[in-house]
């Protein structure tokens, strides 16, 4: 027989974790976290529920996040305001992540490789975008019903779209990196001009 006591039971593990999250963070941090994972428009009440705060507090912080460009607002069906994460904030976050893990020289090389791959897609399929390719393929299917034709693999269209998106993120990262480099250089030149 063991003299160990059985562990205490949690009434609801999610509630325990939620209470811990609430104790360790501010309402602003929780609201920002909830919105960081919100891609379709939601009400302030919905954000407040997920962030474990009052709707009035959620609205205040959501409006601050909208002023900062982290959140987009849209009118709701019932006249209220709906909130979601702005696409621009996603680009900035992705760019910052790229800069943290990839050197500028490596980034320039990868951008060149992606541009070459995009040029290959355009040459191979005779169109400028994956959307045009999909439309062209649909039109061919409608006009040549019953005729044997070569179908484009949907994976190719998906890869082309992904490549284009990744190139946009990489270009944004390079722009931000160059801007930071310019600011650092400008700051250093100002420091150098001050007599010791």
PDB file of C-alpha atoms in Angstrom:
ATOM      1  CA  UNK A   1       0.000   0.000   0.000  1.00  0.00           C
ATOM      2  CA  UNK A   2       1.304   3.449  -0.932  1.00  0.00           C
ATOM      3  CA  UNK A   3       1.344   6.379   1.464  1.00  0.00           C
ATOM      4  CA  UNK A   4       1.076   8.852  -1.438  1.00  0.00           C
ATOM      5  CA  UNK A   5      -2.060  10.983  -1.537  1.00  0.00           C
ATOM      6  CA  UNK A   6      -3.973  11.220  -4.811  1.00  0.00           C
ATOM      7  CA  UNK A   7      -3.461  14.510  -6.655  1.00  0.00           C
ATOM      8  CA  UNK A   8      -6.044  17.257  -6.279  1.00  0.00           C
ATOM      9  CA  UNK A   9      -8.501  17.301  -9.120  1.00  0.00           C
ATOM     10  CA  UNK A  10      -9.026  20.344 -11.294  1.00  0.00           C
ATOM     11  CA  UNK A  11     -12.680  21.207 -11.785  1.00  0.00           C
ATOM     12  CA  UNK A  12     -11.855  22.489 -15.252  1.00  0.00           C
ATOM     13  CA  UNK A  13      -8.295  22.616 -16.568  1.00  0.00           C
ATOM     14  CA  UNK A  14      -9.212  25.318 -19.094  1.00  0.00           C
ATOM     15  CA  UNK A  15     -10.567  27.518 -16.313  1.00  0.00           C
ATOM     16  CA  UNK A  16      -7.386  27.026 -14.278  1.00  0.00           C
ATOM     17  CA  UNK A  17      -5.194  27.945 -17.245  1.00  0.00           C
ATOM     18  CA  UNK A  18      -7.440  30.927 -18.033  1.00  0.00           C
ATOM     19  CA  UNK A  19      -7.195  32.192 -14.465  1.00  0.00           C
ATOM     20  CA  UNK A  20      -3.410  31.866 -14.570  1.00  0.00           C
ATOM     21  CA  UNK A  21      -3.275  33.747 -17.904  1.00  0.00           C
ATOM     22  CA  UNK A  22      -5.495  36.471 -16.459  1.00  0.00           C
ATOM     23  CA  UNK A  23      -3.302  36.802 -13.350  1.00  0.00           C
ATOM     24  CA  UNK A  24      -0.048  37.006 -15.346  1.00  0.00           C
ATOM     25  CA  UNK A  25      -1.120  39.459 -18.084  1.00  0.00           C
ATOM     26  CA  UNK A  26      -2.823  42.812 -18.485  1.00  0.00           C
ATOM     27  CA  UNK A  27      -6.149  43.198 -20.299  1.00  0.00           C
ATOM     28  CA  UNK A  28      -4.295  44.979 -23.126  1.00  0.00           C
ATOM     29  CA  UNK A  29      -1.895  42.027 -23.551  1.00  0.00           C
ATOM     30  CA  UNK A  30      -4.748  39.517 -23.579  1.00  0.00           C
ATOM     31  CA  UNK A  31      -6.772  41.559 -26.085  1.00  0.00           C
ATOM     32  CA  UNK A  32      -3.746  41.950 -28.352  1.00  0.00           C
ATOM     33  CA  UNK A  33      -3.123  38.189 -28.134  1.00  0.00           C
ATOM     34  CA  UNK A  34      -6.734  37.385 -29.028  1.00  0.00           C
ATOM     35  CA  UNK A  35      -6.748  39.800 -31.966  1.00  0.00           C
ATOM     36  CA  UNK A  36      -3.383  38.499 -33.181  1.00  0.00           C
ATOM     37  CA  UNK A  37      -5.238  35.266 -33.961  1.00  0.00           C
ATOM     38  CA  UNK A  38      -8.445  36.875 -35.303  1.00  0.00           C
ATOM     39  CA  UNK A  39      -8.645  37.020 -39.085  1.00  0.00           C
ATOM     40  CA  UNK A  40     -12.381  37.403 -39.572  1.00  0.00           C
ATOM     41  CA  UNK A  41     -14.261  40.365 -38.091  1.00  0.00           C
ATOM     42  CA  UNK A  42     -15.590  39.904 -34.542  1.00  0.00           C
ATOM     43  CA  UNK A  43     -17.331  42.127 -32.022  1.00  0.00           C
ATOM     44  CA  UNK A  44     -15.682  43.718 -29.014  1.00  0.00           C
ATOM     45  CA  UNK A  45     -17.903  41.493 -26.846  1.00  0.00           C
ATOM     46  CA  UNK A  46     -16.457  38.349 -28.468  1.00  0.00           C
ATOM     47  CA  UNK A  47     -12.900  39.636 -27.971  1.00  0.00           C
ATOM     48  CA  UNK A  48     -13.744  40.534 -24.360  1.00  0.00           C
ATOM     49  CA  UNK A  49     -15.007  36.992 -23.681  1.00  0.00           C
ATOM     50  CA  UNK A  50     -11.871  35.399 -25.109  1.00  0.00           C
ATOM     51  CA  UNK A  51      -9.591  37.927 -23.371  1.00  0.00           C
ATOM     52  CA  UNK A  52     -11.354  37.523 -20.023  1.00  0.00           C
ATOM     53  CA  UNK A  53     -12.170  41.203 -19.650  1.00  0.00           C
ATOM     54  CA  UNK A  54     -15.131  43.593 -19.835  1.00  0.00           C
ATOM     55  CA  UNK A  55     -16.510  44.691 -23.231  1.00  0.00           C
ATOM     56  CA  UNK A  56     -15.855  48.361 -22.361  1.00  0.00           C
ATOM     57  CA  UNK A  57     -12.185  47.557 -21.638  1.00  0.00           C
ATOM     58  CA  UNK A  58     -11.961  45.520 -24.833  1.00  0.00           C
ATOM     59  CA  UNK A  59     -13.377  48.394 -26.924  1.00  0.00           C
ATOM     60  CA  UNK A  60     -10.900  50.854 -25.407  1.00  0.00           C
ATOM     61  CA  UNK A  61      -7.897  48.630 -26.165  1.00  0.00           C
ATOM     62  CA  UNK A  62      -9.221  47.588 -29.590  1.00  0.00           C
ATOM     63  CA  UNK A  63      -9.526  51.255 -30.562  1.00  0.00           C
ATOM     64  CA  UNK A  64      -5.941  51.826 -29.390  1.00  0.00           C
ATOM     65  CA  UNK A  65      -4.801  48.838 -31.476  1.00  0.00           C
ATOM     66  CA  UNK A  66      -6.724  50.235 -34.449  1.00  0.00           C
ATOM     67  CA  UNK A  67      -4.962  53.601 -34.029  1.00  0.00           C
ATOM     68  CA  UNK A  68      -1.638  51.708 -34.014  1.00  0.00           C
ATOM     69  CA  UNK A  69      -2.574  49.872 -37.245  1.00  0.00           C
ATOM     70  CA  UNK A  70      -2.641  46.429 -35.622  1.00  0.00           C
ATOM     71  CA  UNK A  71      -6.422  46.118 -35.953  1.00  0.00           C
ATOM     72  CA  UNK A  72      -8.857  46.940 -38.751  1.00  0.00           C
ATOM     73  CA  UNK A  73     -12.403  48.018 -38.039  1.00  0.00           C
ATOM     74  CA  UNK A  74     -15.539  47.489 -40.092  1.00  0.00           C
ATOM     75  CA  UNK A  75     -19.200  48.278 -39.516  1.00  0.00           C
ATOM     76  CA  UNK A  76     -21.244  45.292 -38.369  1.00  0.00           C
ATOM     77  CA  UNK A  77     -24.671  44.228 -39.633  1.00  0.00           C
ATOM     78  CA  UNK A  78     -26.348  45.558 -36.487  1.00  0.00           C
ATOM     79  CA  UNK A  79     -24.484  48.894 -36.597  1.00  0.00           C
ATOM     80  CA  UNK A  80     -21.727  47.949 -34.135  1.00  0.00           C
ATOM     81  CA  UNK A  81     -18.028  47.911 -34.908  1.00  0.00           C
ATOM     82  CA  UNK A  82     -16.239  44.685 -35.817  1.00  0.00           C
ATOM     83  CA  UNK A  83     -12.507  44.128 -35.353  1.00  0.00           C
ATOM     84  CA  UNK A  84      -9.878  41.891 -36.930  1.00  0.00           C
ATOM     85  CA  UNK A  85      -6.134  41.801 -37.317  1.00  0.00           C
ATOM     86  CA  UNK A  86      -4.883  44.038 -40.119  1.00  0.00           C
ATOM     87  CA  UNK A  87      -3.061  42.373 -43.014  1.00  0.00           C
ATOM     88  CA  UNK A  88      -0.330  45.024 -42.775  1.00  0.00           C
ATOM     89  CA  UNK A  89       0.493  43.975 -39.211  1.00  0.00           C
ATOM     90  CA  UNK A  90       0.931  40.404 -40.447  1.00  0.00           C
ATOM     91  CA  UNK A  91       3.405  41.569 -43.080  1.00  0.00           C
ATOM     92  CA  UNK A  92       5.402  43.548 -40.524  1.00  0.00           C
ATOM     93  CA  UNK A  93       5.427  40.564 -38.136  1.00  0.00           C
ATOM     94  CA  UNK A  94       6.563  38.193 -40.895  1.00  0.00           C
ATOM     95  CA  UNK A  95       9.236  40.652 -42.018  1.00  0.00           C
ATOM     96  CA  UNK A  96      10.556  41.022 -38.468  1.00  0.00           C
ATOM     97  CA  UNK A  97      10.675  37.236 -38.107  1.00  0.00           C
ATOM     98  CA  UNK A  98      12.605  36.917 -41.369  1.00  0.00           C
ATOM     99  CA  UNK A  99      15.107  39.596 -40.297  1.00  0.00           C
ATOM    100  CA  UNK A 100      15.641  37.784 -37.013  1.00  0.00           C
ATOM    101  CA  UNK A 101      16.575  34.519 -38.741  1.00  0.00           C
ATOM    102  CA  UNK A 102      18.121  35.499 -42.094  1.00  0.00           C
ATOM    103  CA  UNK A 103      21.065  37.792 -42.862  1.00  0.00           C
ATOM    104  CA  UNK A 104      20.579  40.610 -45.361  1.00  0.00           C
ATOM    105  CA  UNK A 105      22.974  38.965 -47.835  1.00  0.00           C
ATOM    106  CA  UNK A 106      21.112  35.655 -47.641  1.00  0.00           C
ATOM    107  CA  UNK A 107      17.801  37.513 -47.983  1.00  0.00           C
ATOM    108  CA  UNK A 108      18.994  39.249 -51.161  1.00  0.00           C
ATOM    109  CA  UNK A 109      20.028  35.854 -52.581  1.00  0.00           C
ATOM    110  CA  UNK A 110      16.674  34.278 -51.715  1.00  0.00           C
ATOM    111  CA  UNK A 111      14.761  37.190 -53.255  1.00  0.00           C
ATOM    112  CA  UNK A 112      16.721  36.783 -56.492  1.00  0.00           C
ATOM    113  CA  UNK A 113      15.995  33.027 -56.520  1.00  0.00           C
ATOM    114  CA  UNK A 114      12.272  33.641 -55.955  1.00  0.00           C
ATOM    115  CA  UNK A 115      12.170  36.230 -58.749  1.00  0.00           C
ATOM    116  CA  UNK A 116      13.838  33.751 -61.111  1.00  0.00           C
ATOM    117  CA  UNK A 117      11.297  31.080 -60.169  1.00  0.00           C
ATOM    118  CA  UNK A 118       8.419  33.506 -60.829  1.00  0.00           C
ATOM    119  CA  UNK A 119       9.925  34.310 -64.244  1.00  0.00           C
ATOM    120  CA  UNK A 120      10.078  30.564 -64.981  1.00  0.00           C
ATOM    121  CA  UNK A 121       6.385  30.158 -64.090  1.00  0.00           C
ATOM    122  CA  UNK A 122       5.448  33.077 -66.360  1.00  0.00           C
ATOM    123  CA  UNK A 123       7.491  31.669 -69.250  1.00  0.00           C
ATOM    124  CA  UNK A 124       6.276  28.108 -68.817  1.00  0.00           C
ATOM    125  CA  UNK A 125       2.566  28.964 -68.662  1.00  0.00           C
ATOM    126  CA  UNK A 126       2.486  32.152 -70.764  1.00  0.00           C
ATOM    127  CA  UNK A 127       0.588  34.203 -68.151  1.00  0.00           C
ATOM    128  CA  UNK A 128       1.638  36.721 -65.497  1.00  0.00           C
ATOM    129  CA  UNK A 129      -0.094  35.251 -62.440  1.00  0.00           C
ATOM    130  CA  UNK A 130      -1.505  32.041 -60.996  1.00  0.00           C
ATOM    131  CA  UNK A 131      -4.974  33.628 -61.072  1.00  0.00           C
ATOM    132  CA  UNK A 132      -4.666  34.204 -64.824  1.00  0.00           C
ATOM    133  CA  UNK A 133      -3.544  30.599 -65.213  1.00  0.00           C
ATOM    134  CA  UNK A 134      -6.581  29.334 -63.333  1.00  0.00           C
ATOM    135  CA  UNK A 135      -8.933  31.524 -65.419  1.00  0.00           C
ATOM    136  CA  UNK A 136      -7.257  30.445 -68.659  1.00  0.00           C
ATOM    137  CA  UNK A 137      -7.549  26.803 -67.674  1.00  0.00           C
ATOM    138  CA  UNK A 138     -11.250  27.237 -66.835  1.00  0.00           C
ATOM    139  CA  UNK A 139     -11.904  29.027 -70.122  1.00  0.00           C
ATOM    140  CA  UNK A 140     -10.158  26.262 -72.070  1.00  0.00           C
ATOM    141  CA  UNK A 141     -12.227  23.657 -70.295  1.00  0.00           C
ATOM    142  CA  UNK A 142     -15.441  25.504 -71.224  1.00  0.00           C
ATOM    143  CA  UNK A 143     -14.556  26.101 -74.885  1.00  0.00           C
ATOM    144  CA  UNK A 144     -12.950  22.728 -75.526  1.00  0.00           C
ATOM    145  CA  UNK A 145     -15.457  20.522 -73.712  1.00  0.00           C
ATOM    146  CA  UNK A 146     -14.769  16.941 -74.593  1.00  0.00           C
ATOM    147  CA  UNK A 147     -11.333  17.704 -76.080  1.00  0.00           C
ATOM    148  CA  UNK A 148      -8.319  16.145 -74.404  1.00  0.00           C
ATOM    149  CA  UNK A 149      -6.249  18.853 -72.728  1.00  0.00           C
ATOM    150  CA  UNK A 150      -3.410  19.094 -70.313  1.00  0.00           C
ATOM    151  CA  UNK A 151      -4.664  20.161 -66.890  1.00  0.00           C
ATOM    152  CA  UNK A 152      -2.466  22.226 -64.618  1.00  0.00           C
ATOM    153  CA  UNK A 153      -1.890  20.597 -61.266  1.00  0.00           C
ATOM    154  CA  UNK A 154      -3.652  22.668 -58.544  1.00  0.00           C
ATOM    155  CA  UNK A 155      -0.499  22.240 -56.459  1.00  0.00           C
ATOM    156  CA  UNK A 156       1.437  24.244 -59.078  1.00  0.00           C
ATOM    157  CA  UNK A 157      -1.016  27.133 -58.763  1.00  0.00           C
ATOM    158  CA  UNK A 158      -0.776  26.938 -54.961  1.00  0.00           C
ATOM    159  CA  UNK A 159       3.047  26.890 -55.078  1.00  0.00           C
ATOM    160  CA  UNK A 160       3.055  29.913 -57.405  1.00  0.00           C
ATOM    161  CA  UNK A 161       0.774  31.851 -55.038  1.00  0.00           C
ATOM    162  CA  UNK A 162       2.905  30.872 -52.035  1.00  0.00           C
ATOM    163  CA  UNK A 163       6.090  31.892 -53.819  1.00  0.00           C
ATOM    164  CA  UNK A 164       4.603  35.268 -54.681  1.00  0.00           C
ATOM    165  CA  UNK A 165       3.469  35.788 -51.058  1.00  0.00           C
ATOM    166  CA  UNK A 166       6.889  34.776 -49.708  1.00  0.00           C
ATOM    167  CA  UNK A 167       8.578  37.182 -52.105  1.00  0.00           C
ATOM    168  CA  UNK A 168       6.360  39.996 -50.813  1.00  0.00           C
ATOM    169  CA  UNK A 169       7.322  39.136 -47.213  1.00  0.00           C
ATOM    170  CA  UNK A 170      11.010  38.942 -48.136  1.00  0.00           C
ATOM    171  CA  UNK A 171      10.870  42.296 -49.941  1.00  0.00           C
ATOM    172  CA  UNK A 172       9.163  43.860 -46.924  1.00  0.00           C
ATOM    173  CA  UNK A 173      11.846  42.420 -44.639  1.00  0.00           C
ATOM    174  CA  UNK A 174      14.598  43.759 -46.873  1.00  0.00           C
ATOM    175  CA  UNK A 175      12.961  47.210 -46.933  1.00  0.00           C
ATOM    176  CA  UNK A 176      12.633  47.257 -43.157  1.00  0.00           C
ATOM    177  CA  UNK A 177      16.195  46.001 -42.742  1.00  0.00           C
ATOM    178  CA  UNK A 178      17.503  48.676 -45.076  1.00  0.00           C
ATOM    179  CA  UNK A 179      15.490  51.348 -43.272  1.00  0.00           C
ATOM    180  CA  UNK A 180      16.898  50.206 -39.919  1.00  0.00           C
ATOM    181  CA  UNK A 181      20.393  50.242 -41.386  1.00  0.00           C
ATOM    182  CA  UNK A 182      19.821  53.789 -42.669  1.00  0.00           C
ATOM    183  CA  UNK A 183      18.569  54.922 -39.246  1.00  0.00           C
ATOM    184  CA  UNK A 184      21.578  53.310 -37.523  1.00  0.00           C
ATOM    185  CA  UNK A 185      23.999  54.914 -40.010  1.00  0.00           C
ATOM    186  CA  UNK A 186      22.296  58.295 -39.659  1.00  0.00           C
ATOM    187  CA  UNK A 187      22.416  57.976 -35.864  1.00  0.00           C
ATOM    188  CA  UNK A 188      26.111  57.080 -35.916  1.00  0.00           C
ATOM    189  CA  UNK A 189      26.994  59.972 -38.203  1.00  0.00           C
ATOM    190  CA  UNK A 190      25.231  62.318 -35.780  1.00  0.00           C
ATOM    191  CA  UNK A 191      27.158  60.804 -32.886  1.00  0.00           C
ATOM    192  CA  UNK A 192      30.444  61.157 -34.787  1.00  0.00           C
ATOM    193  CA  UNK A 193      29.856  64.860 -35.324  1.00  0.00           C
ATOM    194  CA  UNK A 194      29.620  65.578 -31.600  1.00  0.00           C
ATOM    195  CA  UNK A 195      33.024  66.584 -30.202  1.00  0.00           C
ATOM    196  CA  UNK A 196      34.359  64.391 -27.409  1.00  0.00           C
TER     197      UNK A 196
END
